[in-house]
PDB file of C-alpha atoms in Angstrom:
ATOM      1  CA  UNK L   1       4.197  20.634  -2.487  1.00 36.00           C
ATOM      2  CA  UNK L   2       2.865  17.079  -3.622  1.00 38.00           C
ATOM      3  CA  UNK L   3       5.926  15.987  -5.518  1.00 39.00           C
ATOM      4  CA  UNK L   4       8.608  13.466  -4.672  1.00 37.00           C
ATOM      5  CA  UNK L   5      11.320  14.098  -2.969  1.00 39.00           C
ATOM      6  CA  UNK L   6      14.484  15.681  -4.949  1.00 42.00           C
ATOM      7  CA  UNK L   7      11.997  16.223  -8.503  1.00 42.00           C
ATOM      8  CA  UNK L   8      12.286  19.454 -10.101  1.00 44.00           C
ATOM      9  CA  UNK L   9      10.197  22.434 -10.288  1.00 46.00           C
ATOM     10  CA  UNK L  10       8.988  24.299 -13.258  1.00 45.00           C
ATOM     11  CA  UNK L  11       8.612  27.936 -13.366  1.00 47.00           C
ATOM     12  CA  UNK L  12       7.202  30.328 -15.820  1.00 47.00           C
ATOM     13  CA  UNK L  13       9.657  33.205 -17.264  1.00 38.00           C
ATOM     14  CA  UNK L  14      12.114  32.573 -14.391  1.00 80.00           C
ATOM     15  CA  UNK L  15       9.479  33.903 -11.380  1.00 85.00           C
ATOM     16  CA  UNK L  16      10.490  31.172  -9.117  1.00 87.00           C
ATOM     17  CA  UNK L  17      14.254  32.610  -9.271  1.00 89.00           C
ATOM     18  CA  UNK L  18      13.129  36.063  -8.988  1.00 90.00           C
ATOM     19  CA  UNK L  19      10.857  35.101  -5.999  1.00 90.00           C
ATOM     20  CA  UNK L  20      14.939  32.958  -4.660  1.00 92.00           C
ATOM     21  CA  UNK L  21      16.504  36.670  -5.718  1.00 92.00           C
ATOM     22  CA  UNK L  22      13.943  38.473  -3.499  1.00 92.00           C
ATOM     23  CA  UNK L  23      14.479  36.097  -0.303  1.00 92.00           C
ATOM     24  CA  UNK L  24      18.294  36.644  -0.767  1.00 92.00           C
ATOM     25  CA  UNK L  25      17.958  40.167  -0.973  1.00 91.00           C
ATOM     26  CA  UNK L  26      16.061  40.349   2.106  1.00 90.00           C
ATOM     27  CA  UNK L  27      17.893  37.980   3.728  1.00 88.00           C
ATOM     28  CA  UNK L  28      20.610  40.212   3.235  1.00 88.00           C
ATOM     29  CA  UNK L  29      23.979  38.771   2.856  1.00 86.00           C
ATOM     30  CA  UNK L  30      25.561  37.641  -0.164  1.00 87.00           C
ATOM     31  CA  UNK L  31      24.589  34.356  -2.766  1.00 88.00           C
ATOM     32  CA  UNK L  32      27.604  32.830  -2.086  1.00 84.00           C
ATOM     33  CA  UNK L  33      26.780  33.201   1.397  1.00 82.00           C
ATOM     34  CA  UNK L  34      23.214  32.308   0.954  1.00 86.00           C
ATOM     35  CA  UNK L  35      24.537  29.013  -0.872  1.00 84.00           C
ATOM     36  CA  UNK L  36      26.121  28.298   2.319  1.00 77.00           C
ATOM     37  CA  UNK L  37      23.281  28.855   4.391  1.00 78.00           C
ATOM     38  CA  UNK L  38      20.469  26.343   2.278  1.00 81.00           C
ATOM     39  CA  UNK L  39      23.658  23.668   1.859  1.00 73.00           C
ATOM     40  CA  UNK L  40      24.043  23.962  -1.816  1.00 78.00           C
ATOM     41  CA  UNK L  41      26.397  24.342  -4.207  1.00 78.00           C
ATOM     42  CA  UNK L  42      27.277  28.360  -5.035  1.00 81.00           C
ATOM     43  CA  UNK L  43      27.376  27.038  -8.322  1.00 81.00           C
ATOM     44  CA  UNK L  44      24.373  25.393  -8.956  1.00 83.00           C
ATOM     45  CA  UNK L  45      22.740  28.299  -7.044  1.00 88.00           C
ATOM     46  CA  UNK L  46      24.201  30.721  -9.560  1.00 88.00           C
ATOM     47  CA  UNK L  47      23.142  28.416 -12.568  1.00 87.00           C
ATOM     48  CA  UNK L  48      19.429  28.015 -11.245  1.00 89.00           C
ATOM     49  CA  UNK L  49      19.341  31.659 -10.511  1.00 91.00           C
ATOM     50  CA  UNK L  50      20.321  32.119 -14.224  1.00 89.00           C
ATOM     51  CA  UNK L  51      17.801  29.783 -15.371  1.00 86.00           C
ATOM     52  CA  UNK L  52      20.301  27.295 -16.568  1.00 86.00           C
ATOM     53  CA  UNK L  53      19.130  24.814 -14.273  1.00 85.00           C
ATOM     54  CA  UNK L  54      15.791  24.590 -12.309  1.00 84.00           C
ATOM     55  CA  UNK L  55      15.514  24.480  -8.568  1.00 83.00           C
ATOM     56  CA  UNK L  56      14.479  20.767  -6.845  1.00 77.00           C
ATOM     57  CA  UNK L  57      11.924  21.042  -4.568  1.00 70.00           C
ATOM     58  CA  UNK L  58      14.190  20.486  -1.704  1.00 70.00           C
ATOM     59  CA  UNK L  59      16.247  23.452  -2.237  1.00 78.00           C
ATOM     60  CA  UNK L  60      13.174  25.548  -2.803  1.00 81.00           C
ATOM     61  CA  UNK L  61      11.846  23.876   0.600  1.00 76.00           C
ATOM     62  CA  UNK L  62      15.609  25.132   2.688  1.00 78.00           C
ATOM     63  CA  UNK L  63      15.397  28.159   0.602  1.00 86.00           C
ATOM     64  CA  UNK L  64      11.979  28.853   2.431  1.00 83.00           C
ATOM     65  CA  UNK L  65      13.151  27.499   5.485  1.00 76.00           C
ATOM     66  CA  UNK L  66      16.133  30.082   5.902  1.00 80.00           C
ATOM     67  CA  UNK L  67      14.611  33.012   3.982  1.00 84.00           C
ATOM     68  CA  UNK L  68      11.444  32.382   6.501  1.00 81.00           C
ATOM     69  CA  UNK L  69       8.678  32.817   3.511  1.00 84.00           C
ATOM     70  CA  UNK L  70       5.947  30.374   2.297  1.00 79.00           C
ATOM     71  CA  UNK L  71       6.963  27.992   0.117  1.00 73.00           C
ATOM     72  CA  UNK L  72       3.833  27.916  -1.530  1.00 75.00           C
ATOM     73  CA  UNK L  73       5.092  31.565  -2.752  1.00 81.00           C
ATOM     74  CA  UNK L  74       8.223  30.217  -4.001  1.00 79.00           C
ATOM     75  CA  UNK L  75       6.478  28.077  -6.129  1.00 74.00           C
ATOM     76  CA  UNK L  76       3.997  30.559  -7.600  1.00 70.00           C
ATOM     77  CA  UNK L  77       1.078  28.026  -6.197  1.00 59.00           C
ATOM     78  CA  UNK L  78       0.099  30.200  -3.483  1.00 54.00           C
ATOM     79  CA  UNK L  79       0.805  32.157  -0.833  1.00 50.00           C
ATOM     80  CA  UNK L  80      -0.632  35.255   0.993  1.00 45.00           C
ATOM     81  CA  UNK L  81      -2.593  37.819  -1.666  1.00 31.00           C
ATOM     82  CA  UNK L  82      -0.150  40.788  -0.844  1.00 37.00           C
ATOM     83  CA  UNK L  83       2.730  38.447  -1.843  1.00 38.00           C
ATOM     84  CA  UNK L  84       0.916  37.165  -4.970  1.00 33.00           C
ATOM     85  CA  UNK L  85       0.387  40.853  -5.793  1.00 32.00           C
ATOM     86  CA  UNK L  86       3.515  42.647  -5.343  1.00 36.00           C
ATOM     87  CA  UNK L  87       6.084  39.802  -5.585  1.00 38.00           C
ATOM     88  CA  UNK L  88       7.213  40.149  -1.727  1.00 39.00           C
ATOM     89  CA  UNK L  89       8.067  37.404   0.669  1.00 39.00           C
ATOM     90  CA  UNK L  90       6.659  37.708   3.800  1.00 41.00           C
ATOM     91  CA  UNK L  91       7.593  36.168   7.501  1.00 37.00           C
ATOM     92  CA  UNK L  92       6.472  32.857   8.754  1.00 40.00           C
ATOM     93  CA  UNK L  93       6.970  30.746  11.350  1.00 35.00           C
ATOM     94  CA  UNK L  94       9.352  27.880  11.351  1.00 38.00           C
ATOM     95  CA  UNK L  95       7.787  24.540  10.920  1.00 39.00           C
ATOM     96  CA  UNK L  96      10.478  23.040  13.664  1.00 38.00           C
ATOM     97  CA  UNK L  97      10.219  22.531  16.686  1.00 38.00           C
ATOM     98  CA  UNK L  98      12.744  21.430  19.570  1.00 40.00           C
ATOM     99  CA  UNK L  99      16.063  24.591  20.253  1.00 40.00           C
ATOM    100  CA  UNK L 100      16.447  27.136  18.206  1.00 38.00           C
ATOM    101  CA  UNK L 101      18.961  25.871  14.811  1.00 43.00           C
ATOM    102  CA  UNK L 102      22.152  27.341  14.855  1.00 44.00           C
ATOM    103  CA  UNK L 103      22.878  30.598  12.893  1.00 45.00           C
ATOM    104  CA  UNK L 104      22.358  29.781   9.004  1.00 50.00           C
ATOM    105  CA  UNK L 105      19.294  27.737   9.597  1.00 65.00           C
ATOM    106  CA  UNK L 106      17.566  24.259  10.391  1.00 77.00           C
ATOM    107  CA  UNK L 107      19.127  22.758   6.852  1.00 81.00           C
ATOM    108  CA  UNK L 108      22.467  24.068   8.655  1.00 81.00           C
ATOM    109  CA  UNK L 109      21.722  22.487  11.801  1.00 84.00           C
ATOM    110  CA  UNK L 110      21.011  19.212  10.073  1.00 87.00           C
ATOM    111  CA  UNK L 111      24.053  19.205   8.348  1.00 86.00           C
ATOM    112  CA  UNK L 112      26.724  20.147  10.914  1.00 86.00           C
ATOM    113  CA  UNK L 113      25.310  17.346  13.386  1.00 89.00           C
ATOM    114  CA  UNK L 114      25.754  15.163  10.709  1.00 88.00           C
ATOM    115  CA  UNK L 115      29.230  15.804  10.459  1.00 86.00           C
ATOM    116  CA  UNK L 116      29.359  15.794  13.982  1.00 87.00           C
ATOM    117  CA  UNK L 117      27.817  12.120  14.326  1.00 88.00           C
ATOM    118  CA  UNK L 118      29.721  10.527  11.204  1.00 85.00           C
ATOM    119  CA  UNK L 119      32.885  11.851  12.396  1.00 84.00           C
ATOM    120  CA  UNK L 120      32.220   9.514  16.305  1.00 85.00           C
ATOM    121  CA  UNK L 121      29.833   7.065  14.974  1.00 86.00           C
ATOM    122  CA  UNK L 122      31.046   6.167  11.159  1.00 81.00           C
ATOM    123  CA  UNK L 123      29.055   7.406   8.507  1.00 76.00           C
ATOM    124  CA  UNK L 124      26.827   3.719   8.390  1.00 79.00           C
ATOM    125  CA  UNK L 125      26.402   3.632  12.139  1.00 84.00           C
ATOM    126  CA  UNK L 126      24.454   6.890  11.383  1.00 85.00           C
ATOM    127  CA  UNK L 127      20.779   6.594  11.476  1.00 88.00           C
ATOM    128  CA  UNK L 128      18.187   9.195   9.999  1.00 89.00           C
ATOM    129  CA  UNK L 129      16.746   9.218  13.272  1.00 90.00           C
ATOM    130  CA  UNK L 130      20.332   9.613  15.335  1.00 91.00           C
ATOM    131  CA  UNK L 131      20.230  13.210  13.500  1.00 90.00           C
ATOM    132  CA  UNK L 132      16.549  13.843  14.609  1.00 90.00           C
ATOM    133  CA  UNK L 133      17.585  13.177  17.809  1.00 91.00           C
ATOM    134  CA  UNK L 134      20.357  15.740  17.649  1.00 90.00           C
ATOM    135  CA  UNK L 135      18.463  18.328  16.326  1.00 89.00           C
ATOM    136  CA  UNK L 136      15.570  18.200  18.699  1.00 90.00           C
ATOM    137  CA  UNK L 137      13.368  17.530  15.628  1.00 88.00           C
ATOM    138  CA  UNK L 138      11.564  14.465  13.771  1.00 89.00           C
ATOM    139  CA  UNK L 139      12.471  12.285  10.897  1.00 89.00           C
ATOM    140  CA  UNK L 140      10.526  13.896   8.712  1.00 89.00           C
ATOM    141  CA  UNK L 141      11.750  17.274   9.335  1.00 86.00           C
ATOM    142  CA  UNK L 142      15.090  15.436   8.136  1.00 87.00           C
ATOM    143  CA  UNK L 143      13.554  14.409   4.843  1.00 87.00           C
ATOM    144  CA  UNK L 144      11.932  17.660   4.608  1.00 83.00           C
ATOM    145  CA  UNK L 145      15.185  19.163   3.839  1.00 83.00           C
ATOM    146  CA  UNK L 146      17.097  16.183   2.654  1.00 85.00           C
ATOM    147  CA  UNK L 147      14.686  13.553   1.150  1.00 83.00           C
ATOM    148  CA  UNK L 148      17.445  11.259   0.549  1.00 81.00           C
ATOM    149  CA  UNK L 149      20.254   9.435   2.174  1.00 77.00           C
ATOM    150  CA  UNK L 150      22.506  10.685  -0.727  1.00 76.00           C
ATOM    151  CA  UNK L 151      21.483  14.124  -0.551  1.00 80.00           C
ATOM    152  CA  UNK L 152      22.118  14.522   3.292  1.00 82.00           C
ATOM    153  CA  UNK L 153      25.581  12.831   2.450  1.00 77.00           C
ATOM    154  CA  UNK L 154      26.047  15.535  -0.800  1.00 78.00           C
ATOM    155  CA  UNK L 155      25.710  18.108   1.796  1.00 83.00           C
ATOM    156  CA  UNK L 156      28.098  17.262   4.267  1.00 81.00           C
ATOM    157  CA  UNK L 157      30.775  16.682   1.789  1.00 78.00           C
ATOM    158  CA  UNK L 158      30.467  20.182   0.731  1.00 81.00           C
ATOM    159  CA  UNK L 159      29.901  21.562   4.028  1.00 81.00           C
ATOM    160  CA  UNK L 160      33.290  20.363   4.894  1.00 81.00           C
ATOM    161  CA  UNK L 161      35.023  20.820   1.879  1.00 80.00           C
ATOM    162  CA  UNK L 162      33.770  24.862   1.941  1.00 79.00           C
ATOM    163  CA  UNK L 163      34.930  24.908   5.692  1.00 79.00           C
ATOM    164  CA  UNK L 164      37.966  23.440   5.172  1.00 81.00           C
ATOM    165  CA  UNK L 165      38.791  26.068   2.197  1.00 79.00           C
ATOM    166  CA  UNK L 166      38.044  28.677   4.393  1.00 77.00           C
ATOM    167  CA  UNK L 167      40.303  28.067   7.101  1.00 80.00           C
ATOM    168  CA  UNK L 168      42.889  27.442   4.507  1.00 82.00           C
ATOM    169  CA  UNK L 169      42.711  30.619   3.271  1.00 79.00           C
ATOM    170  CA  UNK L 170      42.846  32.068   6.837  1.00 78.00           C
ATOM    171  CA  UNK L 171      45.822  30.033   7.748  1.00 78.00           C
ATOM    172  CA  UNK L 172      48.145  31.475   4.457  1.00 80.00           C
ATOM    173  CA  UNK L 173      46.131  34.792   4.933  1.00 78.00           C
ATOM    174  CA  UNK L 174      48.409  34.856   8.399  1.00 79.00           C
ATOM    175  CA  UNK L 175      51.771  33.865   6.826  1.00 83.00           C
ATOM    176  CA  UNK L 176      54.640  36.006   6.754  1.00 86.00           C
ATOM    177  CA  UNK L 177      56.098  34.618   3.493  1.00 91.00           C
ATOM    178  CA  UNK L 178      55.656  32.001   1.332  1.00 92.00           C
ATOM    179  CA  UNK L 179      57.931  29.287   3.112  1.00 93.00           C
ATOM    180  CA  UNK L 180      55.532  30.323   6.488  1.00 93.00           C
ATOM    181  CA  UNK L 181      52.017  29.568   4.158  1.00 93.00           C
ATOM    182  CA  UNK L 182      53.434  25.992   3.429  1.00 95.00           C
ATOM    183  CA  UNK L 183      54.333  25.443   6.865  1.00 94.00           C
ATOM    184  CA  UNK L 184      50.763  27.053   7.879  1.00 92.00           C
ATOM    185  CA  UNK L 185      48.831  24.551   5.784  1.00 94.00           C
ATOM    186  CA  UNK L 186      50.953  21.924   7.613  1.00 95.00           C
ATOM    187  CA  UNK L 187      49.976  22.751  10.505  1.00 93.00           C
ATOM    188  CA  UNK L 188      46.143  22.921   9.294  1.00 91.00           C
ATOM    189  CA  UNK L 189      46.296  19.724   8.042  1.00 93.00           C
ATOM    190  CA  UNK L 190      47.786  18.219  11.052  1.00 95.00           C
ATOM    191  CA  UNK L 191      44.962  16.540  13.270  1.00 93.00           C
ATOM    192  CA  UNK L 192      45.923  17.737  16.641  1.00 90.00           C
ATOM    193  CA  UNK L 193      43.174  19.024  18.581  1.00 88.00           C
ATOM    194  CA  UNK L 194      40.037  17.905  19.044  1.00 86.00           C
ATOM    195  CA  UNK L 195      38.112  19.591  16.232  1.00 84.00           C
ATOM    196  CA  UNK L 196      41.286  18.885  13.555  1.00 87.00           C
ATOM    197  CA  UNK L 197      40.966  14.378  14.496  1.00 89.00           C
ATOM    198  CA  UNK L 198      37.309  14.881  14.225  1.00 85.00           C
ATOM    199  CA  UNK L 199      37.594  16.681  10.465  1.00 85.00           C
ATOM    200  CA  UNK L 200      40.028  14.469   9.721  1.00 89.00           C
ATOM    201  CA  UNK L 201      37.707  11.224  10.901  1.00 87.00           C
ATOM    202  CA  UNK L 202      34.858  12.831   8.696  1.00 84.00           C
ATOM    203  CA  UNK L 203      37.481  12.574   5.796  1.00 83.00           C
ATOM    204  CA  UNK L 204      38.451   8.910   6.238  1.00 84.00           C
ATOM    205  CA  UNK L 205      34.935   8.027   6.609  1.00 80.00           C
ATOM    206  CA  UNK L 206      34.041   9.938   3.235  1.00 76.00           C
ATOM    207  CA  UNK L 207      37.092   8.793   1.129  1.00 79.00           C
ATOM    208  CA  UNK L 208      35.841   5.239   2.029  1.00 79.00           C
ATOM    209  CA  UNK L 209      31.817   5.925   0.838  1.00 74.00           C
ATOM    210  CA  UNK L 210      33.522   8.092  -2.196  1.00 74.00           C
ATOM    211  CA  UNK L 211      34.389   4.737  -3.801  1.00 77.00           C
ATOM    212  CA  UNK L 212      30.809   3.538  -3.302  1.00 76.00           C
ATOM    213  CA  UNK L 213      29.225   6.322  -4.534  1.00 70.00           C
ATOM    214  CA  UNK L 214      29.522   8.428  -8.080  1.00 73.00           C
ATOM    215  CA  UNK L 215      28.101  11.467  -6.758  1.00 73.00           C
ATOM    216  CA  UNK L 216      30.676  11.658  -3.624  1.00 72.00           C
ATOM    217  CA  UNK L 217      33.770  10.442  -5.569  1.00 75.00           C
ATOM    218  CA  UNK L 218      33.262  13.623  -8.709  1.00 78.00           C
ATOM    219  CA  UNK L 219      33.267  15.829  -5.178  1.00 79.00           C
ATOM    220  CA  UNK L 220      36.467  13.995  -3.738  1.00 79.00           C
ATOM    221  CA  UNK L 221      38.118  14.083  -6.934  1.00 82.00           C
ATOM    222  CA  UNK L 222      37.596  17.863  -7.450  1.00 81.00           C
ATOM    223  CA  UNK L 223      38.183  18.964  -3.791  1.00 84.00           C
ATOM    224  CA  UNK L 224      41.354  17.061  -4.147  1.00 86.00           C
ATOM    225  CA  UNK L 225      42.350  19.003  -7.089  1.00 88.00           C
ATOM    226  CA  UNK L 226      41.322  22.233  -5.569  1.00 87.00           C
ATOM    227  CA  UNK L 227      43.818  21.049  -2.370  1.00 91.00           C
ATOM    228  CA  UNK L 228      46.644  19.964  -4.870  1.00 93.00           C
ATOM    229  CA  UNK L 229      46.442  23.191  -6.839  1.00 92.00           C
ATOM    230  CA  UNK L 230      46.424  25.094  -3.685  1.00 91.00           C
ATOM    231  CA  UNK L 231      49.848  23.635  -2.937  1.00 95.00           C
ATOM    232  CA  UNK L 232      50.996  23.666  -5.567  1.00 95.00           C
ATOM    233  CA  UNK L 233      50.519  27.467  -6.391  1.00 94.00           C
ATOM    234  CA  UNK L 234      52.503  27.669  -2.188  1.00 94.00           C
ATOM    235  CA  UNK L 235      55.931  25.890  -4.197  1.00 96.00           C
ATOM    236  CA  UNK L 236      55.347  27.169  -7.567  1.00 96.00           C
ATOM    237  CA  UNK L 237      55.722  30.986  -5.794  1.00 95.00           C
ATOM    238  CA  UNK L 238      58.087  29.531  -3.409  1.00 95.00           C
ATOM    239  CA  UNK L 239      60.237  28.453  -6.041  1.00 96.00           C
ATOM    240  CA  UNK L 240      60.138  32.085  -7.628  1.00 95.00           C
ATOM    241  CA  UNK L 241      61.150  33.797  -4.743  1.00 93.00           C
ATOM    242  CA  UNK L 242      63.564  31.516  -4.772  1.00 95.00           C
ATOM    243  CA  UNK L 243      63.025  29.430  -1.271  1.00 94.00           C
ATOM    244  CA  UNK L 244      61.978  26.333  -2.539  1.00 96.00           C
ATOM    245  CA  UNK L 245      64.676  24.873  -5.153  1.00 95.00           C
ATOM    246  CA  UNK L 246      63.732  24.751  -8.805  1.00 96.00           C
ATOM    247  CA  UNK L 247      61.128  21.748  -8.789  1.00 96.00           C
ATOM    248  CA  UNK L 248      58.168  21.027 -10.561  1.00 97.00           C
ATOM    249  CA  UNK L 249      54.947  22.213  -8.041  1.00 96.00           C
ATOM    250  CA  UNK L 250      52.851  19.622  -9.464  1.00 96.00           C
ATOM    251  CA  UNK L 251      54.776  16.973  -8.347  1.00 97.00           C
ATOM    252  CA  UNK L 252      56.372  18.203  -5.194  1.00 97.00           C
ATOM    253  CA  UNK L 253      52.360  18.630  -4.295  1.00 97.00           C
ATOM    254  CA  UNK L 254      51.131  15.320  -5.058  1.00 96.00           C
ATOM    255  CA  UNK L 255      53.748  14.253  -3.086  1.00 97.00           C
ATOM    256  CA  UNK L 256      53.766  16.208   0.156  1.00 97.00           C
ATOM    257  CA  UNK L 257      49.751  16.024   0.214  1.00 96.00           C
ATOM    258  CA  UNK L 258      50.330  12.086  -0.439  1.00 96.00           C
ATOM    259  CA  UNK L 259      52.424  12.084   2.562  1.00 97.00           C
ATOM    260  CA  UNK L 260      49.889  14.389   4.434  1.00 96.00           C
ATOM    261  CA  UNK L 261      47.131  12.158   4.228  1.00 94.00           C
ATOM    262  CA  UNK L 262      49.205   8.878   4.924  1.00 95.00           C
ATOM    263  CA  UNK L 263      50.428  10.055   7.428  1.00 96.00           C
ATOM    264  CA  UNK L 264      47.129  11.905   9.042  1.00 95.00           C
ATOM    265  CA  UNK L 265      46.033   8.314   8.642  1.00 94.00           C
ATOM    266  CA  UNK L 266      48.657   6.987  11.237  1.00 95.00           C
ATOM    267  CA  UNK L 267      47.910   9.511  13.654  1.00 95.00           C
ATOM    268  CA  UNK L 268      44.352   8.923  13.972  1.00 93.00           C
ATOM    269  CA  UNK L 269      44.556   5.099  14.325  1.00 92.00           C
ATOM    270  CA  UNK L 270      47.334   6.222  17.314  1.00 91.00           C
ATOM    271  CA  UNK L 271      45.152   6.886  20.855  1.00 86.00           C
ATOM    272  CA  UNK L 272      47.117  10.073  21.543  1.00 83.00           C
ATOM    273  CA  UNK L 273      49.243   9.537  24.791  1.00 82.00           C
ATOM    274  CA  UNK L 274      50.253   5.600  23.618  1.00 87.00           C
ATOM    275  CA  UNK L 275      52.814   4.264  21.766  1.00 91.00           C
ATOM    276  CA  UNK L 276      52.012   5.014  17.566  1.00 92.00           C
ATOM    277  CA  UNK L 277      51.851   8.083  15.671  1.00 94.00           C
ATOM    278  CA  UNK L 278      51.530  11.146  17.129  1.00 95.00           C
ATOM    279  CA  UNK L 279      50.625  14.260  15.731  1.00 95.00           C
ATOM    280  CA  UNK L 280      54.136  15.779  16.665  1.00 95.00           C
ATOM    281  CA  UNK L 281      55.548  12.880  14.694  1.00 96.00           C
ATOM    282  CA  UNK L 282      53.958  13.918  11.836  1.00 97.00           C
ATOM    283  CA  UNK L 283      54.623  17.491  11.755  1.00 96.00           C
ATOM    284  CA  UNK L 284      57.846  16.674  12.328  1.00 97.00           C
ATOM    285  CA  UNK L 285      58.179  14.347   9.447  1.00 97.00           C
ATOM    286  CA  UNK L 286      56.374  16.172   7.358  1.00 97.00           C
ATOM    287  CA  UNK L 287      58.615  19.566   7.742  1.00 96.00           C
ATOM    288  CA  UNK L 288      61.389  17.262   7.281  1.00 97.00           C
ATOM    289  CA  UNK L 289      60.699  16.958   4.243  1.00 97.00           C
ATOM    290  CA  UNK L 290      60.072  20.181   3.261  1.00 96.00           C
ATOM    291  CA  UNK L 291      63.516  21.221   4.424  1.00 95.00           C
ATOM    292  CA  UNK L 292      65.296  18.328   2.449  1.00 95.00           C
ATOM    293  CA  UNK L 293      63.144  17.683  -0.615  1.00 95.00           C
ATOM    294  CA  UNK L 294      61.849  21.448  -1.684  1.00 95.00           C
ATOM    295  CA  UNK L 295      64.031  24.154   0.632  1.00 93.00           C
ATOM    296  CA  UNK L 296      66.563  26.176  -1.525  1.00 87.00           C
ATOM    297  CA  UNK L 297      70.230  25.595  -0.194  1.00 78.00           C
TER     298      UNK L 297
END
């Protein structure tokens, strides 16, 4: 694999996506799943799967990484004979050294100490080498995966973006009504533990490099609409059921998340125990409004 870092890879009658179907089959969880796993997109996954778009060679070299295959075979430039022959991927060892990555992989790995070190550190105080370090690996392991700065940056964004969906989804999965799922995503977005002020310091950090960077800003814009839409949809029901009064969701969203994030804002520049903004504050504040702004009479 002599070419630069993020170029693209051609492939002859799709056999470099068939050889990417094969490693997900054996693999053996889903392509959404998968996606998650190499730190891409689903969609671009589906879309390069399709042939609509063709694989860089960093995805193809995390798509080796995690599958555990050659990624000369991926590529159709090599390879052992039996998987030349009959199409299969084969084991190999991991090129890695250091602890064992977590569960999903060394691109994984990479990714959630990123997170990790932007969210204590600041996302510029964050040196290639400071995630080496973390990962008991070298630089150019880093680059392996991610050959850029941007790409490494890409990947975090969406790491926490699909996390953040997920628990989401948990927290109105739990509800007992649609008045309890607005209160649960509240409480979600609420930075009171440890892990909930770190998330949220990942955000602050990324909403300030989103209006630096094209690439980052198209993902906060569009994870903002997904969040929006997701309340939105909470009042719109609410409203039908007839415990919210008749407002329009759209709105009443952009407002309560507006509110959400200012006041997230306050609580994290507050050292919790001194005087400030404290996470209780804003819960309270926040279902305040709720019960005076959207909560039938």
């Amino acid at each position: 694999m002599q070419q630069e870092p993020g170029s693209r890879v051609g492939d002859t009658g799709g056999e470099v996506a068939e050889r990417v179907r094969q490693v997900i089959a054996a693999v053996g969880v889903s392509q959404r799943e998968f996606a998650r796993r190499i730190v891409m997109d689903p969609s671009k996954l589906s879309r390069s799967l399709s042939g609509a778009r063709r694989f860089t060679v960093a995805e193809l070299a995390r798509v080796a990484d995690t599958g555990d295959v050659d990624a000369a075979w991926l590529l159709g430039s090599g390879g052992q004979p039996d998987q030349a022959a009959t199409g299969r991927a084969t084991a190999r060892p991991r090129r890695t050294t250091g602890p064992a990555p977590e569960d999903g992989g060394r691109p994984l790995q990479i990714v959630r100490e990123t997170v990790r070190l932007i969210a204590e550190r600041g996302f510029h105080a964050v040196r290639v080498a400071d995630i080496a370090e973390a990962c008991a690996t070298s630089t150019a392991a880093i680059h392996y995966h991610f050959p850029g700065r941007d790409d490494l940056l890409e990947a975090a964004v969406r790491w926490c973006m699909d996390e953040d969906t997920a628990r989401r989804a948990a927290h109105i999965a739990e509800a007992a009504d649609v008045a309890g799922e607005l209160r649960q995503l509240i409480e979600l977005q609420t930075p009171d533990t440890r892990r909930q002020r770190r998330q949220w310091s990942v955000w602050l950090d990324l909403w300030a490099e989103a209006a630096r960077s094209t690439v980052v800003g198209r993902l906060h814009v569009e994870y903002y609409r997904q969040w929006r839409e997701t309340v939105a949809d909470v009042i719109r029901r609410g409203v039908a059921a007839g415990a919210f009064r008749p407002v329009d969701p759209e709105a009443a969203a952009l407002t309560l998340t507006a509110l959400i994030d200012g006041l997230a804002s306050q609580v994290l520049a507050t050292t919790p125990g001194e005087p400030g903004t404290s996470a209780d504050d804003m819960r309270r504040a926040l279902l305040a409004h709720v019960e005076t702004s959207l909560a039938a009479r």
